[in-house]
């Protein structure tokens, strides 16, 4: 999803700031293993690194990070750090357009993780301080002032993201190195190859990285590998050979030497010591009460009574760890647990996956998607249609599951027996074992998550100028080219018949407007839109009022001022609304329109007008044509 869609969602949601906290760290202190209780902005002033799950950002001065509820956060200070946590909750109003709900389902900006170095540093710095001071002040008006400051912060962020999108976002050198090492530390990495890929000299990369992180890339790589090894030695029964290979040391003797150099003892001695320590802890807690050992390991603010109050589990004091090495290892353990989540093994020990665990695909083909060419099964058999469910069904393919929203389509009744509803759970999707996933989600992060489960075809709906393009594309994807051709032929035949029937009764200069209204807002829809736009303009070939600007007829939909309603209203109006005709006729603005006065308004609900898959389009067009013919016969 692009920045413009994010702006639309920020404009629609209701936002409450729930809490504002300040964390202060000195050099080599750490704040770790903390679960965000809700969406949050984290403003960092100082030198260090911040982790959200397995994503990491470095900062030398100022950094603004955003994370969604449930993200695991860690801070490591290489200098003095102040971190301001601004917790907030966002909800869409109950009467909001379904398009906004779909935007939220496809890519939720309030749950997304990102980090940027602000370009309005002093202005942002002042805003964050004002938010913190007002929140913690005694003045009752402070909470109201916080809302104003919060939206100023959002405005700064969105403006910078627009500039970054226009100019092309570029991560800092340190962040590029951090990201690469964190992702590829199990592979063979040399400073020379790393520097060459970034078009810098090895000396420059090493120097700049050490200035920010306090260690060279090679030192950082070793710490990550040894940290991973420590976690595996403590939590699994894997052999030393298996662990060495898994963390990037194929030679177990070299691994043994590096481990001892870093930790002072051999891997075997470390495992033995960890078991002794574990036994000692277990014995000391045999007679303990119901206190949970685990509860002190993870800090979070659990909600109590209402969303405005939070507290720490356990002490209010931050757990400080003064040994840098110990901090790195703990952070790596966090990363390891996150990585395990993608293997479908729950909280079990991470183990290397092997290609032999997956069934071999005998034949594949390549298709173009939003994210480039993707190799998919030539004859998919277990299709998960998160989106385009109606298109898949129209081609005679019975998917194993469909997206939650599309499964509620009134036009697909009778087609959905035996289909499982896909929610937002990746685990549920994994259990279904699809061999192909279809979605229109434009978020690359979502695409990558799906792709770890099965080959994923992600295509935005606006990719297809016409219904024919959409049906033919998925005919190729699903190995149903013949079925696509046959369905389109039958569809064209039916539409041609309906179109002629409409033409026989509608004067050539008759105009039609396709609109939606709610809460005094008015939207207009063009020939590639839902709500009847594609039906009226593309399929039935009817015309819009000449006064409507061409740009309003393009794209998904456009809001316009209600003062322009009389100018844009056609002889007939196809209107998505919860209002009744008599309500519109009683309204001073709507009631003044000739189409409303004469009852030439086709009113349907958003649940009826939103869907625009081939099955829905056919039934909608039949219904709309029947209404148009009936209205014109009455006036003859």
Coordinates of C-alpha atoms in Angstrom, one line a residue:
X1 CA 0.0 0.0 0.0
X2 CA 1.3 3.5 -0.9
X3 CA 1.6 6.6 1.2
X4 CA -1.6 8.0 -0.2
X5 CA -3.6 5.1 1.1
X6 CA -1.9 5.5 4.5
X7 CA -2.9 9.2 4.5
X8 CA -6.5 8.3 3.8
X9 CA -6.6 5.8 6.7
X10 CA -5.0 8.3 9.1
X11 CA -7.7 10.8 8.0
X12 CA -10.5 8.3 8.8
X13 CA -9.4 6.6 12.0
X14 CA -10.3 7.6 15.5
X15 CA -7.1 7.9 17.6
X16 CA -6.5 7.8 21.3
X17 CA -3.1 8.3 22.9
X18 CA -3.0 5.7 25.7
X19 CA 0.3 6.4 27.5
X20 CA 3.6 8.2 27.2
X21 CA 6.8 6.8 28.8
X22 CA 10.5 7.8 29.0
X23 CA 13.3 5.2 29.1
X24 CA 16.8 6.5 29.9
X25 CA 19.9 4.4 29.3
X26 CA 23.6 5.0 29.8
X27 CA 26.4 3.6 27.8
X28 CA 26.3 -0.3 27.5
X29 CA 22.9 -0.5 29.3
X30 CA 20.1 -2.3 27.7
X31 CA 16.3 -2.5 27.8
X32 CA 15.1 -5.8 26.3
X33 CA 12.5 -8.4 25.8
X34 CA 9.7 -5.9 26.0
X35 CA 6.3 -6.6 24.2
X36 CA 4.5 -3.5 22.9
X37 CA 1.0 -3.6 24.3
X38 CA -0.4 -1.5 21.5
X39 CA 0.8 0.4 18.5
X40 CA 3.6 2.9 19.4
X41 CA 6.0 5.5 18.2
X42 CA 9.5 5.3 19.8
X43 CA 11.5 8.4 19.5
X44 CA 15.2 7.7 20.3
X45 CA 17.7 10.5 21.1
X46 CA 21.3 9.2 21.5
X47 CA 23.6 6.4 20.2
X48 CA 22.6 2.8 20.0
X49 CA 20.4 0.3 18.3
X50 CA 16.7 -0.6 18.6
X51 CA 15.1 -3.9 17.6
X52 CA 11.5 -4.7 16.8
X53 CA 11.3 -8.5 16.4
X54 CA 14.1 -9.2 13.9
X55 CA 14.3 -5.8 12.4
X56 CA 17.1 -3.5 13.7
X57 CA 17.9 0.2 13.3
X58 CA 21.0 2.2 14.5
X59 CA 21.0 5.8 15.6
X60 CA 23.8 8.2 16.2
X61 CA 21.5 11.1 17.1
X62 CA 17.8 11.0 16.4
X63 CA 15.6 8.1 15.3
X64 CA 11.8 7.6 15.0
X65 CA 10.6 4.0 15.0
X66 CA 7.0 2.7 14.7
X67 CA 5.8 -0.7 15.8
X68 CA 2.5 -2.5 16.1
X69 CA 1.0 -4.3 19.0
X70 CA 2.8 -7.5 20.0
X71 CA 6.2 -6.5 18.6
X72 CA 9.1 -7.5 20.8
X73 CA 11.3 -4.4 21.4
X74 CA 14.9 -4.2 22.6
X75 CA 17.2 -1.2 23.1
X76 CA 21.0 -1.2 23.3
X77 CA 22.9 2.0 24.2
X78 CA 26.4 2.6 22.9
X79 CA 26.1 6.1 24.4
X80 CA 23.5 7.9 26.5
X81 CA 20.0 7.3 25.2
X82 CA 16.6 8.7 25.9
X83 CA 13.7 6.8 24.4
X84 CA 10.2 8.2 24.4
X85 CA 7.4 5.6 23.9
X86 CA 4.1 7.0 22.7
X87 CA 1.3 4.4 22.8
X88 CA -1.9 4.9 20.8
X89 CA -4.9 3.0 19.6
X90 CA -6.6 3.6 16.3
X91 CA -10.1 2.4 15.2
X92 CA -12.2 2.9 12.1
X93 CA -15.7 4.3 12.7
X94 CA -18.5 1.8 12.3
X95 CA -20.0 3.6 9.3
X96 CA -16.8 4.0 7.3
X97 CA -16.6 3.0 3.7
X98 CA -15.8 -0.7 3.1
X99 CA -12.8 0.5 1.0
X100 CA -11.1 1.8 4.0
X101 CA -11.7 -1.5 5.8
X102 CA -10.2 -3.4 2.9
X103 CA -7.2 -1.0 2.9
X104 CA -6.7 -1.9 6.5
X105 CA -6.9 -5.6 5.9
X106 CA -4.5 -5.4 3.0
X107 CA -1.8 -3.3 4.8
X108 CA -2.3 -1.9 8.2
X109 CA -0.1 1.2 8.7
X110 CA -0.9 1.2 12.4
X111 CA 0.7 -2.3 12.8
X112 CA 3.6 -1.8 10.4
X113 CA 7.3 -1.6 11.6
X114 CA 9.6 1.1 10.2
X115 CA 12.3 3.4 11.3
X116 CA 13.5 6.7 9.9
X117 CA 16.0 9.4 10.8
X118 CA 13.8 12.5 11.0
X119 CA 14.7 15.4 8.7
X120 CA 12.9 17.9 10.9
X121 CA 14.9 16.8 14.0
X122 CA 14.4 19.9 16.2
X123 CA 10.7 20.3 15.4
X124 CA 10.1 16.6 16.1
X125 CA 12.3 16.8 19.3
X126 CA 10.1 19.6 20.6
X127 CA 6.9 17.9 19.7
X128 CA 7.8 14.7 21.5
X129 CA 8.9 16.6 24.6
X130 CA 5.6 18.5 24.6
X131 CA 3.7 15.3 24.3
X132 CA 5.6 13.8 27.3
X133 CA 5.4 16.9 29.4
X134 CA 1.6 17.4 28.8
X135 CA 0.9 13.7 29.4
X136 CA 2.7 13.7 32.7
X137 CA 1.6 17.2 33.9
X138 CA -1.0 17.9 36.5
X139 CA -3.1 20.1 34.1
X140 CA -6.3 18.3 33.1
X141 CA -6.1 20.0 29.7
X142 CA -2.8 18.3 29.1
X143 CA -4.4 15.1 27.7
X144 CA -6.3 17.3 25.1
X145 CA -3.1 19.1 24.2
X146 CA -1.4 15.7 23.6
X147 CA -3.9 14.9 20.9
X148 CA -3.0 18.1 19.0
X149 CA 0.7 17.5 19.4
X150 CA 0.2 13.8 18.3
X151 CA -1.4 14.8 15.0
X152 CA 1.3 17.3 14.4
X153 CA 3.8 14.4 14.8
X154 CA 1.7 12.3 12.3
X155 CA 1.8 15.2 9.8
X156 CA 5.6 15.5 10.1
X157 CA 6.0 11.7 9.6
X158 CA 3.6 11.5 6.6
X159 CA 5.3 14.6 4.9
X160 CA 8.7 13.0 5.3
X161 CA 7.4 9.6 3.9
X162 CA 6.0 11.5 0.9
X163 CA 9.4 13.1 0.3
X164 CA 11.2 9.8 0.8
X165 CA 8.9 8.1 -1.7
X166 CA 9.4 10.8 -4.3
X167 CA 13.2 10.9 -3.8
X168 CA 13.7 7.1 -3.3
X169 CA 14.3 5.8 0.2
X170 CA 17.9 5.0 1.0
X171 CA 18.9 3.2 4.2
X172 CA 22.1 4.4 5.9
X173 CA 25.2 2.4 5.4
X174 CA 25.2 1.1 8.9
X175 CA 21.5 0.0 8.6
X176 CA 22.3 -1.8 5.3
X177 CA 25.2 -3.7 6.9
X178 CA 23.1 -4.5 10.0
X179 CA 20.2 -5.7 8.0
X180 CA 22.4 -7.9 5.8
X181 CA 24.4 -9.5 8.6
X182 CA 21.2 -10.1 10.7
X183 CA 19.6 -11.9 7.7
X184 CA 22.7 -13.8 6.4
X185 CA 24.8 -14.4 9.5
X186 CA 24.5 -18.2 9.0
X187 CA 26.1 -17.9 5.5
X188 CA 29.7 -17.3 4.6
X189 CA 30.2 -13.5 4.8
X190 CA 33.5 -11.7 4.2
X191 CA 34.0 -8.0 4.8
X192 CA 35.4 -7.7 1.3
X193 CA 32.3 -9.1 -0.4
X194 CA 30.0 -7.1 1.8
X195 CA 31.8 -3.9 1.0
X196 CA 31.9 -4.7 -2.7
X197 CA 28.1 -5.2 -2.8
X198 CA 27.6 -1.8 -1.2
X199 CA 30.2 -0.1 -3.5
X200 CA 32.4 1.0 -0.6
X201 CA 35.9 0.1 0.5
X202 CA 36.2 -2.5 3.3
X203 CA 38.1 0.0 5.4
X204 CA 35.3 2.6 5.0
X205 CA 32.5 0.1 5.8
X206 CA 34.4 -1.1 8.9
X207 CA 35.1 2.4 10.2
X208 CA 31.6 3.8 9.7
X209 CA 30.0 0.7 11.2
X210 CA 32.3 0.8 14.3
X211 CA 31.5 4.5 14.8
X212 CA 27.8 3.7 15.1
X213 CA 27.8 0.2 16.7
X214 CA 31.0 0.1 18.6
X215 CA 32.2 -3.1 16.9
X216 CA 33.5 -3.9 13.4
X217 CA 31.2 -5.9 11.1
X218 CA 33.3 -9.0 11.7
X219 CA 33.1 -8.6 15.5
X220 CA 29.4 -8.1 15.3
X221 CA 29.0 -11.2 13.0
X222 CA 30.9 -13.3 15.5
X223 CA 28.8 -12.1 18.4
X224 CA 25.6 -13.0 16.5
X225 CA 26.8 -16.5 15.7
X226 CA 28.0 -17.2 19.2
X227 CA 24.8 -15.8 20.6
X228 CA 22.8 -18.1 18.4
X229 CA 25.0 -21.0 19.4
X230 CA 24.5 -20.2 23.1
X231 CA 20.7 -20.2 22.7
X232 CA 20.9 -23.6 20.9
X233 CA 23.2 -25.1 23.5
X234 CA 20.9 -24.1 26.3
X235 CA 17.6 -25.0 24.7
X236 CA 18.2 -28.0 22.5
X237 CA 19.9 -31.4 22.4
X238 CA 21.5 -30.7 19.0
X239 CA 25.0 -32.0 18.6
X240 CA 27.9 -29.6 18.6
X241 CA 28.5 -30.4 14.9
X242 CA 24.9 -29.6 14.1
X243 CA 25.0 -26.3 16.0
X244 CA 28.3 -25.2 14.5
X245 CA 27.0 -25.8 10.9
X246 CA 23.7 -24.1 11.6
X247 CA 25.3 -20.9 13.0
X248 CA 27.7 -20.6 10.1
X249 CA 30.8 -22.5 11.1
X250 CA 31.0 -25.7 9.0
X251 CA 34.3 -26.6 10.7
X252 CA 33.5 -27.7 14.3
X253 CA 37.1 -27.2 15.4
X254 CA 37.1 -23.6 14.3
X255 CA 33.7 -23.1 15.9
X256 CA 35.1 -24.5 19.2
X257 CA 38.0 -22.1 19.0
X258 CA 35.9 -19.1 18.3
X259 CA 33.4 -20.0 21.0
X260 CA 36.1 -20.3 23.6
X261 CA 37.7 -17.1 22.5
X262 CA 34.4 -15.2 22.9
X263 CA 33.1 -16.9 26.1
X264 CA 36.2 -18.2 27.9
X265 CA 35.0 -21.8 27.9
X266 CA 34.2 -24.5 25.3
X267 CA 30.7 -25.1 23.9
X268 CA 30.5 -28.4 25.8
X269 CA 31.5 -26.7 29.1
X270 CA 29.0 -24.0 28.4
X271 CA 26.2 -26.5 27.9
X272 CA 27.1 -28.3 31.1
X273 CA 27.2 -25.1 33.1
X274 CA 23.8 -24.0 31.8
X275 CA 22.3 -27.4 32.8
X276 CA 23.8 -27.1 36.3
X277 CA 22.5 -23.6 36.6
X278 CA 19.1 -24.7 35.5
X279 CA 19.0 -27.6 38.0
X280 CA 20.0 -25.1 40.7
X281 CA 17.2 -22.8 39.8
X282 CA 14.7 -25.6 39.7
X283 CA 15.6 -26.9 43.1
X284 CA 15.4 -23.4 44.7
X285 CA 11.9 -23.0 43.4
X286 CA 10.4 -26.3 44.4
X287 CA 8.7 -24.9 47.5
X288 CA 8.0 -21.5 46.0
X289 CA 4.4 -20.2 45.7
X290 CA 2.6 -19.7 42.4
X291 CA 5.0 -17.0 41.2
X292 CA 5.9 -17.4 37.6
X293 CA 9.6 -17.6 36.7
X294 CA 8.8 -16.5 33.2
X295 CA 6.8 -13.4 34.2
X296 CA 9.9 -11.5 35.0
X297 CA 11.5 -12.3 31.7
X298 CA 9.1 -10.3 29.5
X299 CA 8.1 -6.7 30.3
X300 CA 4.9 -5.2 29.1
X301 CA 2.1 -2.9 30.1
X302 CA -1.0 -5.1 30.6
X303 CA -4.3 -3.2 30.3
X304 CA -6.2 -2.7 33.5
X305 CA -9.7 -1.2 33.6
X306 CA -9.4 0.9 30.5
X307 CA -7.0 1.8 27.7
X308 CA -5.6 4.8 29.5
X309 CA -3.8 3.0 32.3
X310 CA -0.8 0.7 32.1
X311 CA 1.6 -0.9 34.6
X312 CA 4.8 -2.9 34.5
X313 CA 4.7 -6.7 35.2
X314 CA 7.0 -6.7 38.3
X315 CA 9.3 -3.8 39.1
X316 CA 8.9 -0.4 37.6
X317 CA 12.6 -0.3 37.2
X318 CA 14.2 -1.2 33.9
X319 CA 16.4 -4.3 33.9
X320 CA 19.9 -3.1 33.2
X321 CA 22.6 -5.4 31.9
X322 CA 26.1 -3.8 31.9
X323 CA 27.9 -6.5 29.9
X324 CA 27.6 -5.8 26.2
X325 CA 28.3 -9.4 25.3
X326 CA 25.5 -10.6 27.5
X327 CA 23.1 -8.1 25.9
X328 CA 23.9 -9.1 22.4
X329 CA 23.3 -12.7 23.2
X330 CA 19.9 -12.0 24.7
X331 CA 18.9 -10.0 21.8
X332 CA 20.0 -12.7 19.4
X333 CA 17.8 -15.2 21.3
X334 CA 14.9 -12.9 20.6
X335 CA 15.7 -12.9 17.0
X336 CA 16.0 -16.7 17.0
X337 CA 12.5 -17.0 18.5
X338 CA 11.1 -14.7 15.9
X339 CA 12.8 -16.7 13.1
X340 CA 11.3 -19.9 14.6
X341 CA 7.8 -18.5 14.1
X342 CA 8.2 -18.9 10.3
X343 CA 9.0 -22.6 10.5
X344 CA 5.7 -23.7 11.9
X345 CA 7.3 -25.3 14.9
X346 CA 5.7 -23.0 17.5
X347 CA 8.0 -22.4 20.5
X348 CA 10.1 -25.5 19.8
X349 CA 13.8 -25.4 19.2
X350 CA 15.0 -23.9 15.9
X351 CA 16.3 -26.6 13.5
X352 CA 17.6 -26.2 10.0
X353 CA 15.0 -26.9 7.3
X354 CA 15.8 -29.2 4.5
X355 CA 14.5 -29.1 1.0
X356 CA 13.6 -32.8 1.3
X357 CA 10.9 -32.0 3.8
X358 CA 8.8 -30.3 1.0
X359 CA 7.2 -32.3 -1.8
X360 CA 8.9 -31.7 -5.1
X361 CA 6.9 -29.8 -7.7
X362 CA 7.1 -31.7 -10.9
X363 CA 6.3 -28.8 -13.3
X364 CA 6.3 -25.1 -12.8
X365 CA 5.7 -21.9 -14.8
X366 CA 6.5 -18.2 -14.4
X367 CA 3.9 -15.4 -14.2
X368 CA 4.2 -11.7 -13.8
X369 CA 3.0 -10.2 -10.5
X370 CA 3.2 -6.9 -8.6
X371 CA 6.5 -8.1 -7.2
X372 CA 8.0 -9.3 -10.4
X373 CA 8.1 -12.8 -11.9
X374 CA 7.1 -15.6 -9.6
X375 CA 7.5 -19.3 -10.2
X376 CA 4.3 -21.2 -9.5
X377 CA 2.9 -24.7 -10.0
X378 CA 1.9 -25.3 -13.6
X379 CA -1.2 -27.1 -12.4
X380 CA -2.1 -25.8 -8.9
X381 CA -4.4 -28.0 -6.9
X382 CA -4.6 -26.4 -3.5
X383 CA -5.4 -22.7 -4.1
X384 CA -5.9 -20.3 -1.2
X385 CA -7.8 -17.3 -2.6
X386 CA -7.3 -14.6 0.0
X387 CA -8.5 -12.3 -2.8
X388 CA -10.0 -12.8 -6.3
X389 CA -12.2 -15.5 -4.8
X390 CA -15.1 -14.9 -7.3
X391 CA -12.7 -14.9 -10.2
X392 CA -11.2 -18.3 -9.1
X393 CA -14.7 -19.8 -8.7
X394 CA -15.8 -18.4 -12.1
X395 CA -13.0 -20.4 -13.7
X396 CA -14.3 -23.7 -12.2
X397 CA -11.5 -23.9 -9.6
X398 CA -12.7 -24.9 -6.1
X399 CA -10.1 -23.3 -3.7
X400 CA -9.4 -24.8 -0.4
X401 CA -10.1 -21.5 1.3
X402 CA -11.1 -17.9 0.7
X403 CA -10.4 -14.5 2.4
X404 CA -12.7 -13.7 5.3
X405 CA -14.2 -10.6 3.7
X406 CA -15.0 -12.2 0.3
X407 CA -16.6 -15.2 1.9
X408 CA -19.4 -12.9 3.0
X409 CA -20.3 -12.0 -0.6
X410 CA -24.0 -12.4 -1.2
X411 CA -23.2 -13.3 -4.9
X412 CA -21.1 -16.4 -3.9
X413 CA -23.9 -18.2 -2.0
X414 CA -23.9 -21.8 -3.1
X415 CA -20.3 -21.7 -4.2
X416 CA -18.6 -21.8 -0.9
X417 CA -19.5 -25.2 0.5
X418 CA -16.4 -26.9 2.0
X419 CA -14.2 -23.7 1.8
X420 CA -12.4 -22.7 4.9
X421 CA -12.4 -19.0 5.9
X422 CA -8.9 -17.5 6.0
X423 CA -8.5 -14.9 8.8
X424 CA -5.3 -13.0 9.4
X425 CA -3.5 -16.0 11.0
X426 CA -0.4 -17.1 9.1
X427 CA -0.4 -20.3 11.2
X428 CA -3.9 -21.2 9.9
X429 CA -2.8 -20.6 6.3
X430 CA 0.3 -22.8 6.9
X431 CA -1.9 -25.7 8.2
X432 CA -3.9 -25.6 5.0
X433 CA -0.8 -26.4 3.0
X434 CA -1.7 -24.5 -0.1
X435 CA 0.4 -24.9 -3.3
X436 CA -0.6 -21.4 -4.5
X437 CA -1.8 -18.3 -2.7
X438 CA -3.6 -15.5 -4.5
X439 CA -3.8 -12.0 -3.0
X440 CA -4.0 -8.3 -4.1
X441 CA -2.1 -7.2 -1.0
X442 CA 0.4 -4.6 -2.2
X443 CA 2.5 -4.8 1.0
X444 CA 5.9 -6.5 0.3
X445 CA 6.2 -7.7 3.8
X446 CA 2.9 -9.6 3.6
X447 CA 3.9 -11.0 0.2
X448 CA 7.2 -12.3 1.7
X449 CA 5.3 -13.9 4.6
X450 CA 2.9 -15.7 2.2
X451 CA 5.8 -16.7 -0.1
X452 CA 7.4 -18.6 2.8
X453 CA 4.2 -20.8 2.8
X454 CA 3.6 -21.3 -0.9
X455 CA 4.2 -19.5 -4.2
X456 CA 2.2 -16.3 -4.1
X457 CA 0.6 -14.3 -6.9
X458 CA 0.0 -10.8 -5.7
X459 CA -1.7 -8.4 -8.2
X460 CA -3.4 -5.1 -7.4
X461 CA -7.0 -4.9 -8.7
X462 CA -6.2 -1.7 -10.7
X463 CA -3.8 -3.8 -12.8
X464 CA -6.7 -5.0 -14.9
X465 CA -8.3 -2.3 -17.1
X466 CA -11.2 -4.7 -18.0
X467 CA -12.9 -7.8 -16.7
X468 CA -11.6 -9.7 -19.7
X469 CA -8.0 -8.9 -18.7
X470 CA -8.6 -10.2 -15.2
X471 CA -10.3 -13.4 -16.2
X472 CA -7.6 -14.2 -18.8
X473 CA -4.8 -13.5 -16.4
X474 CA -6.1 -15.9 -13.8
X475 CA -6.9 -18.4 -16.5
X476 CA -3.2 -18.5 -17.2
X477 CA -2.3 -18.6 -13.5
X478 CA -4.7 -21.5 -12.7
X479 CA -4.1 -23.5 -15.9
X480 CA -7.6 -22.7 -17.0
X481 CA -7.1 -20.8 -20.3
X482 CA -9.9 -22.8 -22.0
X483 CA -12.3 -22.2 -19.2
X484 CA -11.5 -18.5 -19.2
X485 CA -12.2 -18.3 -22.9
X486 CA -15.5 -20.2 -22.5
X487 CA -16.7 -18.1 -19.5
X488 CA -15.9 -14.8 -21.2
X489 CA -17.8 -15.9 -24.4
X490 CA -20.9 -16.8 -22.4
X491 CA -20.5 -13.6 -20.3
X492 CA -20.2 -11.5 -23.5
X493 CA -23.2 -13.1 -25.0
X494 CA -25.3 -12.4 -21.9
X495 CA -24.1 -8.8 -21.6
X496 CA -24.7 -8.1 -25.3
X497 CA -28.3 -9.2 -24.9
X498 CA -28.8 -7.1 -21.8
X499 CA -27.0 -4.1 -23.3
X500 CA -29.3 -4.2 -26.4
X501 CA -32.4 -4.4 -24.2
X502 CA -31.2 -1.3 -22.3
X503 CA -30.4 0.5 -25.5
X504 CA -33.8 -0.1 -26.9
X505 CA -35.5 1.8 -24.1
X506 CA -32.9 4.4 -23.0
X507 CA -32.5 7.6 -25.1
X508 CA -29.0 8.1 -26.4
X509 CA -28.4 11.3 -24.5
X510 CA -29.4 9.9 -21.1
X511 CA -26.7 10.2 -18.4
X512 CA -25.9 8.1 -15.3
X513 CA -24.0 8.9 -12.2
X514 CA -22.6 6.2 -9.9
X515 CA -22.2 7.5 -6.3
X516 CA -22.1 6.7 -2.6
X517 CA -23.1 8.9 0.3
X518 CA -22.8 8.6 4.0
X519 CA -22.6 11.1 6.8
X520 CA -22.8 14.0 4.4
X521 CA -19.9 12.8 2.4
X522 CA -20.3 12.0 -1.3
X523 CA -18.1 9.8 -3.5
X524 CA -18.1 9.3 -7.3
X525 CA -17.1 6.1 -9.1
X526 CA -15.8 5.6 -12.6
X527 CA -15.6 2.8 -15.2
X528 CA -13.0 0.8 -13.3
X529 CA -14.8 1.0 -10.0
X530 CA -17.1 -1.1 -7.9
X531 CA -20.5 0.3 -6.7
X532 CA -21.8 -0.1 -10.2
X533 CA -19.2 1.9 -12.0
X534 CA -17.9 -0.9 -14.2
X535 CA -21.4 -2.3 -14.7
X536 CA -22.9 1.0 -15.9
X537 CA -20.0 2.4 -18.0
X538 CA -17.9 -0.5 -19.2
X539 CA -20.5 -3.3 -19.6
X540 CA -23.7 -1.5 -20.4
X541 CA -21.9 1.3 -22.3
X542 CA -23.9 4.1 -20.7
X543 CA -22.5 7.6 -20.3
X544 CA -21.7 9.9 -17.4
X545 CA -22.6 13.6 -17.2
X546 CA -20.2 15.7 -19.3
X547 CA -19.7 18.0 -16.3
X548 CA -17.8 15.3 -14.4
X549 CA -14.0 15.9 -14.8
X550 CA -12.2 13.1 -16.5
X551 CA -9.8 12.6 -13.6
X552 CA -12.8 11.8 -11.3
X553 CA -13.8 9.0 -13.7
X554 CA -10.4 7.3 -13.2
X555 CA -9.0 5.3 -10.3
X556 CA -11.1 3.6 -7.6
X557 CA -13.3 6.5 -6.4
X558 CA -13.1 10.2 -5.5
X559 CA -14.7 12.3 -2.8
X560 CA -16.2 15.6 -3.9
X561 CA -18.0 18.5 -2.2
X562 CA -21.7 18.1 -1.8
X563 CA -22.1 21.6 -3.3
X564 CA -21.1 20.0 -6.6
X565 CA -23.8 17.3 -6.4
X566 CA -26.3 19.0 -8.7
X567 CA -23.6 19.5 -11.3
X568 CA -22.4 15.9 -11.2
X569 CA -25.8 14.2 -10.9
X570 CA -27.1 12.4 -14.0
X571 CA -30.6 11.7 -15.2
X572 CA -30.3 8.4 -13.3
X573 CA -28.2 7.8 -10.2
X574 CA -26.9 4.5 -9.0
X575 CA -26.4 5.2 -5.3
X576 CA -24.8 3.2 -2.5
X577 CA -26.5 4.4 0.7
X578 CA -28.2 3.3 3.9
X579 CA -30.9 6.0 3.2
X580 CA -34.3 5.3 1.7
X581 CA -35.6 7.2 -1.3
X582 CA -38.1 9.1 0.9
X583 CA -35.2 10.2 3.1
X584 CA -33.3 11.6 0.1
X585 CA -36.4 13.3 -1.2
X586 CA -36.8 15.0 2.1
X587 CA -33.2 16.2 2.2
X588 CA -32.8 19.8 1.0
X589 CA -29.8 19.0 -1.2
X590 CA -30.6 15.6 -2.5
X591 CA -34.3 16.3 -2.8
X592 CA -33.5 19.1 -5.3
X593 CA -32.1 16.7 -7.9
X594 CA -34.4 15.8 -10.7
X595 CA -33.4 12.1 -10.5
X596 CA -34.3 12.0 -6.8
X597 CA -37.6 13.9 -7.3
X598 CA -38.6 11.5 -10.1
X599 CA -37.5 8.4 -8.2
X600 CA -34.8 7.5 -10.8
X601 CA -32.3 6.4 -8.1
X602 CA -31.2 2.8 -7.7
X603 CA -30.3 2.5 -4.0
X604 CA -28.4 -0.5 -2.8
X605 CA -26.2 -1.2 0.3
X606 CA -22.4 -1.3 0.4
X607 CA -22.7 -5.1 1.0
X608 CA -24.4 -5.4 -2.4
X609 CA -22.4 -2.9 -4.4
X610 CA -18.9 -3.4 -3.2
X611 CA -18.1 -6.8 -4.8
X612 CA -16.9 -6.7 -8.4
X613 CA -15.7 -10.2 -9.3
X614 CA -17.0 -11.8 -12.5
X615 CA -19.8 -13.7 -10.7
X616 CA -20.9 -10.5 -8.8
X617 CA -20.6 -8.3 -11.9
X618 CA -22.9 -10.5 -13.9
X619 CA -25.7 -10.6 -11.3
X620 CA -25.3 -6.9 -10.6
X621 CA -25.5 -6.0 -14.3
X622 CA -28.6 -8.1 -14.7
X623 CA -30.2 -6.4 -11.7
X624 CA -29.2 -2.9 -12.8
X625 CA -30.4 -3.5 -16.4
X626 CA -33.7 -4.8 -15.2
X627 CA -34.2 -1.6 -13.1
X628 CA -33.3 0.7 -15.9
X629 CA -35.6 -1.1 -18.4
X630 CA -38.5 -1.0 -15.8
X631 CA -38.0 2.7 -15.0
X632 CA -38.0 3.6 -18.7
X633 CA -41.1 1.5 -19.6
X634 CA -43.0 3.3 -16.8
X635 CA -42.2 6.7 -18.3
X636 CA -43.2 5.7 -21.8

